[in-house]
Coordinates of C-alpha atoms and ligand atoms in Angstrom, one line a residue:
Chain R
X1127 CA -26.9 196.0 103.8
X1128 CA -28.0 199.1 101.8
X1129 CA -29.7 202.1 103.3
X1130 CA -33.0 201.2 101.7
X1131 CA -33.0 197.7 103.3
X1132 CA -32.3 199.1 106.7
X1133 CA -35.1 201.5 106.3
X1134 CA -37.5 198.6 105.4
X1135 CA -36.3 196.6 108.4
X1136 CA -37.0 199.5 110.7
X1137 CA -40.4 199.8 109.3
X1138 CA -41.0 196.1 109.7
X1139 CA -39.9 196.2 113.3
X1140 CA -42.2 199.1 113.9
X1141 CA -45.1 197.3 112.4
X1142 CA -44.4 194.2 114.4
X1143 CA -44.2 196.3 117.6
X1144 CA -47.5 197.9 116.8
X1145 CA -49.1 194.6 116.1
X1146 CA -47.7 193.2 119.4
X1147 CA -48.9 196.2 121.3
X1148 CA -52.4 195.8 119.8
X1149 CA -52.5 192.2 120.6
X1150 CA -51.5 192.9 124.2
X1151 CA -54.2 195.5 124.5
X1152 CA -56.7 193.2 123.0
X1153 CA -55.7 190.4 125.4
X1154 CA -56.1 192.7 128.4
X1155 CA -59.5 193.9 127.3
X1156 CA -61.1 191.0 125.5
X1157 CA -59.4 187.8 126.4
X1158 CA -61.1 185.9 129.2
X1159 CA -59.8 182.8 130.8
X1160 CA -61.8 179.7 130.1
X1161 CA -65.5 180.2 131.2
X1162 CA -66.4 178.6 134.4
X1163 CA -68.3 175.3 134.2
X1164 CA -71.2 176.5 136.2
X1165 CA -73.9 178.1 134.1
X1166 CA -74.0 181.8 134.2
X1167 CA -76.8 183.3 136.3
X1168 CA -79.8 184.0 134.0
X1169 CA -82.0 187.0 134.1
X1170 CA -84.5 186.6 136.9
X1171 CA -87.7 184.8 135.8
X1172 CA -90.8 187.0 136.0
X1173 CA -92.1 186.8 139.5
X1174 CA -95.6 188.0 139.0
X1175 CA -97.2 189.0 142.2
X1176 CA -100.2 190.9 143.6
X1177 CA -101.6 194.2 142.4
X1178 CA -104.6 196.4 142.7
X1179 CA -106.0 198.1 139.6
X1180 CA -109.2 200.0 138.8
X1181 CA -112.3 198.5 137.2
X1182 CA -115.6 200.1 136.3
X1183 CA -117.0 198.8 139.6
X1184 CA -114.1 199.8 141.8
X1185 CA -110.6 198.6 142.7
X1186 CA -109.8 195.0 141.8
X1187 CA -107.2 193.2 144.1
X1188 CA -105.6 190.2 142.6
X1189 CA -105.7 188.7 146.1
X1190 CA -109.4 188.4 145.8
X1191 CA -108.9 185.8 143.1
X1192 CA -107.2 183.4 145.5
X1193 CA -108.5 179.9 145.0
X1194 CA -109.1 180.3 141.3
X1195 CA -106.8 180.0 138.3
X1196 CA -106.5 183.6 137.0
X1197 CA -105.6 184.5 133.5
X1198 CA -104.1 187.9 132.9
X1199 CA -103.8 189.6 129.5
X1200 CA -102.1 192.9 128.8
X1201 CA -103.5 194.9 125.9
X1202 CA -105.7 197.9 125.0
X1203 CA -109.1 198.5 123.4
X1204 CA -107.8 200.4 120.4
X1205 CA -105.7 197.4 119.4
X1206 CA -106.9 196.6 115.9
X1207 CA -106.0 192.9 115.6
X1208 CA -103.7 191.5 118.2
X1209 CA -106.0 191.8 121.3
X1210 CA -109.2 190.7 119.5
X1211 CA -107.3 187.7 118.0
X1212 CA -105.9 186.6 121.4
X1213 CA -109.0 187.4 123.4
X1214 CA -111.3 185.7 121.0
X1215 CA -109.3 182.5 121.1
X1216 CA -108.9 182.5 124.9
X1217 CA -112.5 183.4 125.6
X1218 CA -113.7 180.7 123.2
X1219 CA -111.5 178.3 125.2
X1220 CA -113.1 179.5 128.5
X1221 CA -116.6 178.9 127.0
X1222 CA -115.6 175.3 126.2
X1223 CA -114.8 174.5 129.9
X1224 CA -117.3 172.5 131.8
X1225 CA -119.3 174.7 134.3
X1226 CA -117.5 173.2 137.3
X1227 CA -114.1 174.0 135.7
X1228 CA -115.2 177.4 134.6
X1229 CA -116.1 178.2 138.2
X1230 CA -112.5 177.8 139.1
X1231 CA -111.1 180.2 136.4
X1232 CA -111.1 184.0 136.3
X1233 CA -109.7 186.4 133.7
X1234 CA -108.4 190.0 133.8
X1235 CA -107.8 192.2 130.8
X1236 CA -105.2 194.8 131.9
X1237 CA -105.2 197.9 129.6
X1238 CA -101.7 199.4 129.2
X1239 CA -103.3 202.4 127.5
X1240 CA -104.9 204.2 130.5
X1241 CA -104.9 207.5 128.6
X1242 CA -107.7 206.2 126.3
X1243 CA -109.1 203.2 128.2
X1244 CA -111.3 204.3 131.0
X1245 CA -112.6 201.5 133.3
X1246 CA -116.1 201.9 131.8
X1247 CA -114.9 201.5 128.3
X1248 CA -112.8 198.5 129.3
X1249 CA -115.8 196.8 130.9
X1250 CA -117.8 196.9 127.7
X1251 CA -114.9 195.8 125.7
X1252 CA -113.8 192.8 127.9
X1253 CA -117.4 191.6 128.4
X1254 CA -117.9 191.5 124.7
X1255 CA -115.5 188.6 124.5
X1256 CA -116.6 186.8 127.7
X1257 CA -118.9 188.1 130.4
X1258 CA -116.5 186.9 133.0
X1259 CA -113.5 188.9 131.9
X1260 CA -112.8 191.9 134.1
X1261 CA -111.2 195.0 132.5
X1262 CA -108.8 196.9 134.7
X1263 CA -106.2 199.6 134.3
X1264 CA -104.2 202.0 136.5
X1265 CA -101.6 204.7 136.6
X1266 CA -98.8 204.4 133.9
X1267 CA -96.1 203.7 136.5
X1268 CA -98.2 201.0 138.2
X1269 CA -98.9 199.3 134.9
X1270 CA -95.2 199.5 133.9
X1271 CA -94.2 197.8 137.2
X1272 CA -96.9 195.1 137.0
X1273 CA -96.0 194.3 133.3
X1274 CA -92.3 194.1 134.2
X1275 CA -93.1 191.7 137.0
X1276 CA -95.1 189.5 134.8
X1277 CA -92.7 189.6 131.8
X1278 CA -95.0 191.6 129.6
X1279 CA -93.7 194.4 127.4
X1280 CA -95.4 197.3 125.6
X1281 CA -94.4 200.5 123.8
X1282 CA -96.2 203.3 122.1
X1283 CA -95.6 203.8 118.4
X1284 CA -96.6 206.7 116.4
X1285 CA -98.9 205.6 113.5
X1286 CA -100.5 208.3 111.5
X1287 CA -103.7 206.4 110.6
X1288 CA -104.3 205.0 114.1
X1289 CA -106.8 206.7 116.4
X1290 CA -105.1 209.6 118.1
X1291 CA -102.0 208.9 116.2
X1292 CA -100.5 206.0 118.0
X1293 CA -100.7 202.3 118.5
X1294 CA -99.2 200.3 121.4
X1295 CA -97.0 197.4 120.4
X1296 CA -97.3 194.7 123.0
X1297 CA -96.5 191.1 123.9
X1298 CA -99.6 189.0 123.6
X1299 CA -99.2 186.1 126.0
X1300 CA -101.8 185.3 128.6
X1301 CA -100.3 184.9 132.1
X1302 CA -101.6 182.1 134.3
X1303 CA -101.7 182.8 138.0
X1304 CA -102.3 179.8 140.4
X1305 CA -104.9 179.7 143.1
X1306 CA -102.2 180.7 145.6
X1307 CA -101.2 183.8 143.6
X1308 CA -98.1 182.4 142.1
X1309 CA -97.3 183.0 138.4
X1310 CA -97.4 179.5 136.9
X1311 CA -96.7 180.2 133.2
X1312 CA -98.3 181.7 130.2
X1313 CA -100.5 180.8 127.2
X1314 CA -98.9 181.9 123.9
X1315 CA -100.5 184.4 121.5
X1316 CA -103.4 183.1 119.6
X1317 CA -103.3 179.6 121.0
X1318 CA -106.4 177.9 119.5
X1319 CA -109.4 177.4 121.9
X1320 CA -109.0 173.6 122.2
X1321 CA -105.4 174.0 123.3
X1322 CA -106.4 176.7 125.8
X1323 CA -108.9 174.2 127.2
X1324 CA -106.2 171.6 127.5
X1325 CA -103.7 174.0 129.1
X1326 CA -106.3 175.2 131.7
X1327 CA -107.3 171.7 132.5
X1328 CA -103.7 170.7 133.1
X1329 CA -103.3 173.7 135.5
X1330 CA -106.5 172.9 137.3
X1331 CA -105.4 169.3 137.8
X1332 CA -102.0 170.4 139.3
X1333 CA -103.6 172.9 141.6
Chain H
X1211 CA -125.4 200.9 105.3
X1212 CA -127.6 198.9 102.8
X1213 CA -128.0 201.9 100.6
X1214 CA -124.3 202.5 100.5
X1215 CA -123.7 198.9 99.7
X1216 CA -126.2 198.9 96.9
X1217 CA -124.7 202.0 95.4
X1218 CA -121.4 200.5 95.7
X1219 CA -122.2 197.2 93.9
X1220 CA -123.9 199.2 91.1
X1221 CA -120.7 201.2 90.7
X1222 CA -118.7 198.0 90.6
X1223 CA -120.7 196.3 88.0
X1224 CA -119.4 198.8 85.5
X1225 CA -115.8 198.4 86.8
X1226 CA -116.3 194.6 86.6
X1227 CA -116.3 194.9 82.8
X1228 CA -112.5 195.3 83.0
X1229 CA -111.0 191.8 82.8
X1230 CA -107.6 190.9 84.1
X1231 CA -106.1 189.7 87.3
X1232 CA -109.4 190.1 89.0
X1233 CA -110.8 187.3 86.9
X1234 CA -108.1 184.8 87.8
X1235 CA -108.5 185.4 91.6
X1236 CA -111.2 183.6 93.6
X1237 CA -112.0 185.1 97.0
X1238 CA -113.0 182.5 99.5
X1239 CA -115.0 183.1 102.7
X1240 CA -114.4 186.8 103.1
X1241 CA -115.5 188.1 106.5
X1242 CA -115.1 191.1 108.7
X1243 CA -114.5 190.6 112.4
X1244 CA -117.2 192.3 114.4
X1245 CA -115.4 195.0 116.3
X1246 CA -115.7 194.9 120.1
X1247 CA -117.6 197.9 121.5
X1248 CA -115.3 201.0 121.6
X1249 CA -112.8 199.5 119.2
X1250 CA -112.3 202.0 116.4
X1251 CA -110.9 199.5 113.9
X1252 CA -111.3 195.9 112.8
X1253 CA -110.0 193.4 110.3
X1254 CA -111.3 191.7 107.2
X1255 CA -110.0 188.3 106.3
X1256 CA -110.3 185.9 103.4
X1257 CA -108.4 183.4 101.2
X1258 CA -107.3 184.7 97.8
X1259 CA -106.8 181.9 95.3
X1260 CA -104.9 182.6 92.1
X1261 CA -106.2 180.2 89.4
X1262 CA -104.0 181.8 86.7
X1263 CA -100.4 181.2 85.8
X1264 CA -99.3 184.7 86.6
X1265 CA -98.4 186.1 90.0
X1266 CA -100.8 188.8 91.1
X1267 CA -100.4 191.5 93.7
X1268 CA -103.2 192.8 95.7
X1269 CA -102.4 196.5 96.0
X1270 CA -105.4 198.0 97.7
X1271 CA -108.6 197.3 99.4
X1272 CA -111.4 199.7 99.8
X1273 CA -114.7 199.7 101.7
X1274 CA -117.4 202.2 102.4
X1275 CA -117.7 201.4 106.2
X1276 CA -114.4 202.8 107.4
X1277 CA -112.6 206.1 106.7
X1278 CA -109.3 204.3 106.0
X1279 CA -108.6 200.9 104.6
X1280 CA -105.1 199.4 104.7
X1281 CA -103.4 196.2 103.9
X1282 CA -101.6 195.0 107.0
X1283 CA -99.4 192.4 108.4
X1284 CA -98.2 191.2 111.8
X1285 CA -94.7 191.1 112.8
X1286 CA -93.8 189.0 115.8
X1287 CA -90.7 190.8 117.1
X1288 CA -89.4 188.6 119.9
X1289 CA -92.9 188.1 121.3
X1290 CA -93.9 191.8 120.8
X1291 CA -96.7 191.8 118.3
X1292 CA -96.5 194.7 115.8
X1293 CA -99.0 195.5 113.1
X1294 CA -97.8 197.5 110.2
X1295 CA -99.1 198.5 106.7
X1296 CA -97.8 196.5 103.8
X1297 CA -97.6 197.8 100.2
X1298 CA -98.9 194.7 98.6
X1299 CA -100.1 191.1 99.2
X1300 CA -98.5 188.7 96.8
X1301 CA -100.7 185.9 95.4
X1302 CA -98.5 183.4 93.6
X1303 CA -99.6 181.8 90.3
X1304 CA -101.7 178.7 91.2
X1305 CA -101.2 179.6 94.8
X1306 CA -103.1 181.5 97.4
X1307 CA -102.7 184.2 100.0
X1308 CA -104.4 183.6 103.4
X1309 CA -105.6 186.7 105.2
X1310 CA -106.3 185.6 108.8
X1311 CA -106.2 187.1 112.3
X1312 CA -102.7 187.5 113.6
X1313 CA -101.3 187.5 110.0
X1314 CA -102.0 189.4 106.8
X1315 CA -105.3 191.2 106.8
X1316 CA -107.3 194.1 105.5
X1317 CA -107.6 196.8 108.2
X1318 CA -110.8 198.8 108.5
X1319 CA -109.6 201.9 110.4
X1320 CA -112.0 204.5 111.9
X1321 CA -115.3 202.9 111.4
X1322 CA -117.9 205.5 110.4
X1323 CA -120.6 203.7 112.4
X1324 CA -120.4 200.5 114.5
X1325 CA -120.9 197.4 112.3
X1326 CA -123.5 194.8 113.4
X1327 CA -123.3 191.1 113.3
X1328 CA -124.8 189.9 110.1
X1329 CA -124.1 193.1 108.2
X1330 CA -122.2 192.8 105.0
X1331 CA -119.4 195.0 103.9
X1332 CA -118.5 195.4 100.2
X1333 CA -114.7 195.1 99.9
X1334 CA -113.2 196.2 96.7
X1335 CA -109.8 194.6 95.9
X1336 CA -107.5 196.2 93.4
X1337 CA -104.8 194.3 91.7
X1338 CA -101.4 195.3 90.2
X1339 CA -102.7 195.3 86.6
X1340 CA -105.4 197.8 87.4
X1341 CA -108.3 195.3 87.6
X1342 CA -110.4 195.1 90.6
X1343 CA -113.3 193.1 92.1
X1344 CA -115.7 193.6 94.9
X1345 CA -116.7 190.9 97.4
X1346 CA -119.3 191.0 100.1
X1347 CA -117.7 190.3 103.5
X1348 CA -120.1 189.2 106.3
X1349 CA -119.6 190.7 109.7
X1350 CA -118.9 187.8 112.1
X1351 CA -118.4 187.7 115.9
X1352 CA -114.7 187.1 116.8
X1353 CA -115.6 183.9 118.8
X1354 CA -117.5 182.5 115.8
X1355 CA -114.6 183.4 113.6
X1356 CA -112.2 181.5 115.9
X1357 CA -114.5 178.6 116.2
X1358 CA -114.7 178.2 112.5
X1359 CA -111.5 179.5 111.0
X1360 CA -111.7 180.1 107.2
X1361 CA -110.2 176.9 105.7
X1362 CA -106.9 176.0 107.4
X1363 CA -105.0 175.2 104.2
X1364 CA -101.8 176.7 105.3
X1365 CA -100.3 174.1 107.7
X1366 CA -100.2 175.5 111.2
X1367 CA -96.9 174.9 112.9
X1368 CA -97.8 172.8 115.9
Ligands
CU150 CU1 -104.0 195.8 111.2

């Protein structure tokens, strides 16, 4: 065995050792024994729940809507297209309900942009879509906590051409709260009016 | 408003002499959604039909009623709706581009004065070959627009 060969062997050994060490390290860190059969716990489903927010005519307590199916939409009046699209479709659905059905349904428009949306401004905006929609808002931290509980999300984004230099990206589902105050589900963004009617009727039948 | 629109159409008659992409595009049912009170912006919607055999890009839209006019699209990012400017709207040869709520649209930002139902807004559409055309977009209540969506050609995924 020549000197060169010995040297190569040494090198090979060193490489092998390094690879083994790496593998061991990887095993310790990354390798997990077979996953348990039971499904992993999922992120907690949104719980919804009561809140009190401010409207043009004073505080609005969600508890005062007990006995009715209550729809809750999170948005803001500067919203150029998302809110009008969703509110137009939902309120058109509400208008297609029979009077006895409509009497059992309420709707809240929660502004997540309290800096610009005063309760008075919200009232005009919400009633434009449907006279029954109540516009409410509150302190940023209250709104954040309510949105989190309902599974809604929103975030400010700087946009030069937008009023005051920002828009608020936001989820556009309408949450459905049962007559007992429980969060029952949601109506997806821009669901056409006829489907809104069907969904509301189904909830009314179940409750 | 009327005066502005008259002046505008007069200006556009001269511009209309320029033939090109504008001639092969038909604009169907253009309308502006009546902005809710206190909303500083609104959208204009329409179906752009390309009757020619060349792809056309809509690059710009202008109107005298708002300070800024932009072409926009919606991005649904995991349920979070985002609206962002787009550089162009592609209208394929023998195809169409549908501008509708919650999708591609012309954004009228910073309305100079509140629009009224029944008003008409001249929208000037400029295409990638330099040609342009102006269409009159009626101002429509959102609920009416929802009740009668402008031709649902594009199959809704249900
Ligand atoms: Cu837009």
